[in-house]
Amino acid sequence: MINTDYLKNLNKAQKEAVLHLDGPLLIVAGAGSGKTKVLTSRIAHIIKEKKAFPNQILSVTFTNKAAKEMQNRVSIMLGSAATGLSWLGTFHSICAKLLRKHATAANLNSNFTIIDTDDQIRLVKNICKAENIDIKQLAPRFILAIIDRWKNKGFYPNEVIINNRDIYEKTILPLYKIYQQKLIDLNSCDFGDLILHTVKILEHHQDIRQIYSNNFKYILVDEYQDTNFIQSRWLNLLSEKNRNLCCVGDDDQSIYSWRGAEIKNFLEFDQVYKNTKVIRLEQNYRSSQNILSVASNLIANNQNRVGKNLTTTMEEGNLVKLNCFKNGKDEAIGVSDEIEKKIKKKYSYNNVAILVRAIFQTREFEERFLKVGIPYRILGGTKFYERAEIKDCIAYLRLIHQGKDDLAFERIVNNPKRSVGDTTIRSVHEFAKENNLSLELASIKMIEKNLIKPKTKIGLSIFLNSLSKWRNDLEIKKISHIKLLQIVLDESGYSAMLKNKKDVDNENRLENIKELLSAMKEFDSLEGFLEHVALATSVDQEWDGEKVNMMTMHGAKGLEFDVVFLPGWEEGLFPHQKSIEEKGQNGLEEERRLAYVGITRAKKRAIISFSMNRFYQGDWINSMASRFIEELPEKHLEKNSFFDEETDENDDFDFNQDIEIEEGTRSPGWIRYQKRIK
């Protein structure tokens, strides 16, 4: 039996969105405005009014979690009638279902396999080997990223138009042709194929397109601002007949252009679909008014947006805090103190989040939390000292410090590649065991006895000689442990490997290593630092229980917390310099949307902070407050600076983005701090 109470708990705009059933509809749903409730209520209403049978409704989400939540809510409303909603799911799951019905039109059998990322990488590696492509220079993940980009644009290999400004596309296009043919030969698809094949079938087979265009009387799409070209094209083809396409989203939360999302799908919806009805959901049910006012004022600086004015029936709440710190370490201390002294008395750790722009920023907070005993988890990522590139660096330092560290030796002896394969490693292990030697000493003895193949001998000898040289640098020349790691990364070829290898993740890896160098500055010796790392990594890593959440702002989308800390609001870091350099004004606006997403994750308290100086790659870097801070409304802010608490005056908390700083001088905030302490 259908629960007819679904309209009672809707506000005016929500009810209008549910009841408007004829023609294209764009629902501009602000953060926390109850869009899922609207979508599920709309499905219930369509069925109750007998506008369509359940199997004539197509409802699309981006994640399995969202699809499951929608299914559960609809089931509560519709009861047994919800079982007929056979077309509710993600883009990929629905396209897979369609493709299996019409696989022959894509030169596949209906029992085709959907390969995962590991299988994709393995296939590309095999192709590169056959085509003499050096995967050290052109990483399989990067090749797959370009192929995926082409698929998101709707291009089969023979439809790709090479961008002459991209030096890699000419190399990758022939690989795409081979890759795609291999998939057909294997009767397989990757995730990009599921939508691409389906779109091509709909475009080239009018009879098939008519079947589904006629059947789907209503189409509903969640998070429409995150759609790419091929997804938008798919929806366009399926809505051709009935035109009852309802898309829900928030252009102010469009933050995934780096994964192919095109905000113009949202902004130009009413141009593509004539006579579109636009309804704005502006009633927020998540955040206090002060939080909403800060977020709304910030995002209003974007030009490319539909526009809306969020309000709430909740209390005004606490002012949004804006904290200025001397440096990044003080920022981490400030956040931990706030949690210890105030937050944990009122809120569960599980309802507290630290949202960063870049994942390397978690390091200082992790260090501080481990020191004072605040439990935490990294959502959507790995703890700092557990990241592969960090473990590699630590392994180099451990082996230099202690030649008997076989685990460290095994990790880095062939990293970067030195022609020391698994067979050689096994031989060294056997020799070491027989002669009661460390792996390093066993390697030296085996070279002396000519027990190593000539090619391997060269690479292994260079590595062993380097180890000896680095120990001399440390013990005889007395260079610092920080300088030592910089030398190791340079002379080992590890830095060059990351810099030269075209890999989508290498930028983050390099940033993490720079942050590691900053961390080492806090210790007087290599031994002290390695002991610190060992203790840090030995801490209980259990996922469950009460823990503060750390994650990137990208990873926080769709989540909410009582308390949200937003550190590192500094020029170059946030907005990120690379985003502005690559995309100009569009990049800046996406960074601002990211800031908006971060702030609107907070229900009761939001704390923004920045530092006047950061220790970066072994040196102090002067920083300027983010331009976004200048865009926050004063009356909704509580400003605090933490330089000298006894003498600090809030009215001195002043930062001007127009101040010109001569090269080689400190930031205005640093200068003010120096004046105070003299």
Short mmCIF file of N, CA and C in Angstrom, two decimals, residues 331 356-361 511 553 567-580 591 594 609-611 614 616 623-624 626 628:
data_model
loop_
_atom_site.label_atom_id
_atom_site.label_comp_id
_atom_site.label_asym_id
_atom_site.label_seq_id
_atom_site.Cartn_x
_atom_site.Cartn_y
_atom_site.Cartn_z
N GLU A 331 48.85 25.89 13.85
CA GLU A 331 47.49 25.64 13.38
C GLU A 331 47.00 24.28 13.86
N VAL A 356 40.63 19.21 4.31
CA VAL A 356 41.80 19.86 3.73
C VAL A 356 41.67 19.95 2.22
N ARG A 357 42.39 20.89 1.62
CA ARG A 357 42.40 21.01 0.17
C ARG A 357 43.27 19.93 -0.48
N ALA A 358 44.42 19.65 0.13
CA ALA A 358 45.34 18.65 -0.41
C ALA A 358 45.69 17.64 0.68
N ILE A 359 45.82 16.39 0.30
CA ILE A 359 45.94 15.31 1.28
C ILE A 359 47.22 15.42 2.10
N PHE A 360 48.29 16.06 1.60
CA PHE A 360 49.52 16.16 2.38
C PHE A 360 49.30 16.98 3.65
N GLN A 361 48.26 17.82 3.67
CA GLN A 361 47.99 18.66 4.83
C GLN A 361 47.63 17.88 6.08
N GLU A 511 54.05 16.05 -3.44
CA GLU A 511 53.64 16.94 -2.35
C GLU A 511 53.81 16.26 -1.00
N MET A 553 38.35 18.01 0.92
CA MET A 553 37.03 18.61 0.69
C MET A 553 36.30 17.89 -0.45
N PRO A 567 41.23 24.07 7.59
CA PRO A 567 42.55 24.71 7.71
C PRO A 567 43.20 24.98 6.35
N GLY A 568 44.27 25.78 6.39
CA GLY A 568 45.09 25.99 5.21
C GLY A 568 44.50 26.88 4.14
N TRP A 569 43.69 27.87 4.53
CA TRP A 569 43.12 28.79 3.56
C TRP A 569 44.14 29.86 3.22
N GLU A 570 45.08 29.48 2.36
CA GLU A 570 46.17 30.37 1.95
C GLU A 570 46.31 30.36 0.45
N GLU A 571 46.71 31.49 -0.11
CA GLU A 571 46.93 31.59 -1.55
C GLU A 571 47.94 30.54 -2.01
N GLY A 572 47.63 29.93 -3.14
CA GLY A 572 48.50 28.89 -3.67
C GLY A 572 48.10 27.51 -3.23
N LEU A 573 47.63 27.42 -1.99
CA LEU A 573 47.12 26.16 -1.48
C LEU A 573 45.62 26.08 -1.66
N PHE A 574 44.92 27.17 -1.31
CA PHE A 574 43.48 27.24 -1.50
C PHE A 574 43.05 28.69 -1.68
N PRO A 575 42.72 29.14 -2.89
CA PRO A 575 42.63 28.32 -4.09
C PRO A 575 43.99 27.76 -4.53
N HIS A 576 43.94 26.55 -5.07
CA HIS A 576 45.17 25.86 -5.48
C HIS A 576 45.73 26.53 -6.73
N GLN A 577 47.04 26.77 -6.68
CA GLN A 577 47.69 27.49 -7.77
C GLN A 577 47.56 26.76 -9.10
N LYS A 578 47.69 25.43 -9.07
CA LYS A 578 47.62 24.67 -10.31
C LYS A 578 46.27 24.81 -10.99
N SER A 579 45.20 24.80 -10.21
CA SER A 579 43.86 24.93 -10.75
C SER A 579 43.69 26.25 -11.49
N ILE A 580 44.22 27.33 -10.92
CA ILE A 580 44.12 28.65 -11.55
C ILE A 580 45.00 28.72 -12.80
N GLU A 591 37.33 26.24 -7.50
CA GLU A 591 37.93 26.27 -6.17
C GLU A 591 36.98 26.94 -5.17
N LEU A 594 34.36 24.61 -4.25
CA LEU A 594 34.91 23.64 -3.30
C LEU A 594 34.88 24.20 -1.88
N SER A 609 40.74 28.43 9.09
CA SER A 609 42.00 28.95 9.59
C SER A 609 43.04 29.04 8.48
N PHE A 610 44.03 29.88 8.72
CA PHE A 610 45.16 30.01 7.81
C PHE A 610 46.40 30.33 8.62
N SER A 611 47.57 30.11 8.01
CA SER A 611 48.84 30.39 8.65
C SER A 611 49.59 31.45 7.87
N ARG A 614 54.51 28.74 6.47
CA ARG A 614 54.53 27.28 6.48
C ARG A 614 55.94 26.80 6.22
N TYR A 616 57.98 24.34 4.35
CA TYR A 616 57.69 23.59 3.14
C TYR A 616 58.98 23.19 2.46
N SER A 623 53.27 33.04 3.52
CA SER A 623 51.95 32.79 2.93
C SER A 623 51.04 33.98 3.11
N MET A 624 50.09 34.11 2.20
CA MET A 624 49.07 35.14 2.28
C MET A 624 47.72 34.50 2.50
N SER A 626 44.08 33.42 2.01
CA SER A 626 43.33 33.15 0.78
C SER A 626 42.44 34.34 0.41
N PHE A 628 39.68 34.04 -0.70
CA PHE A 628 38.33 33.67 -0.28
C PHE A 628 37.98 34.28 1.08
#
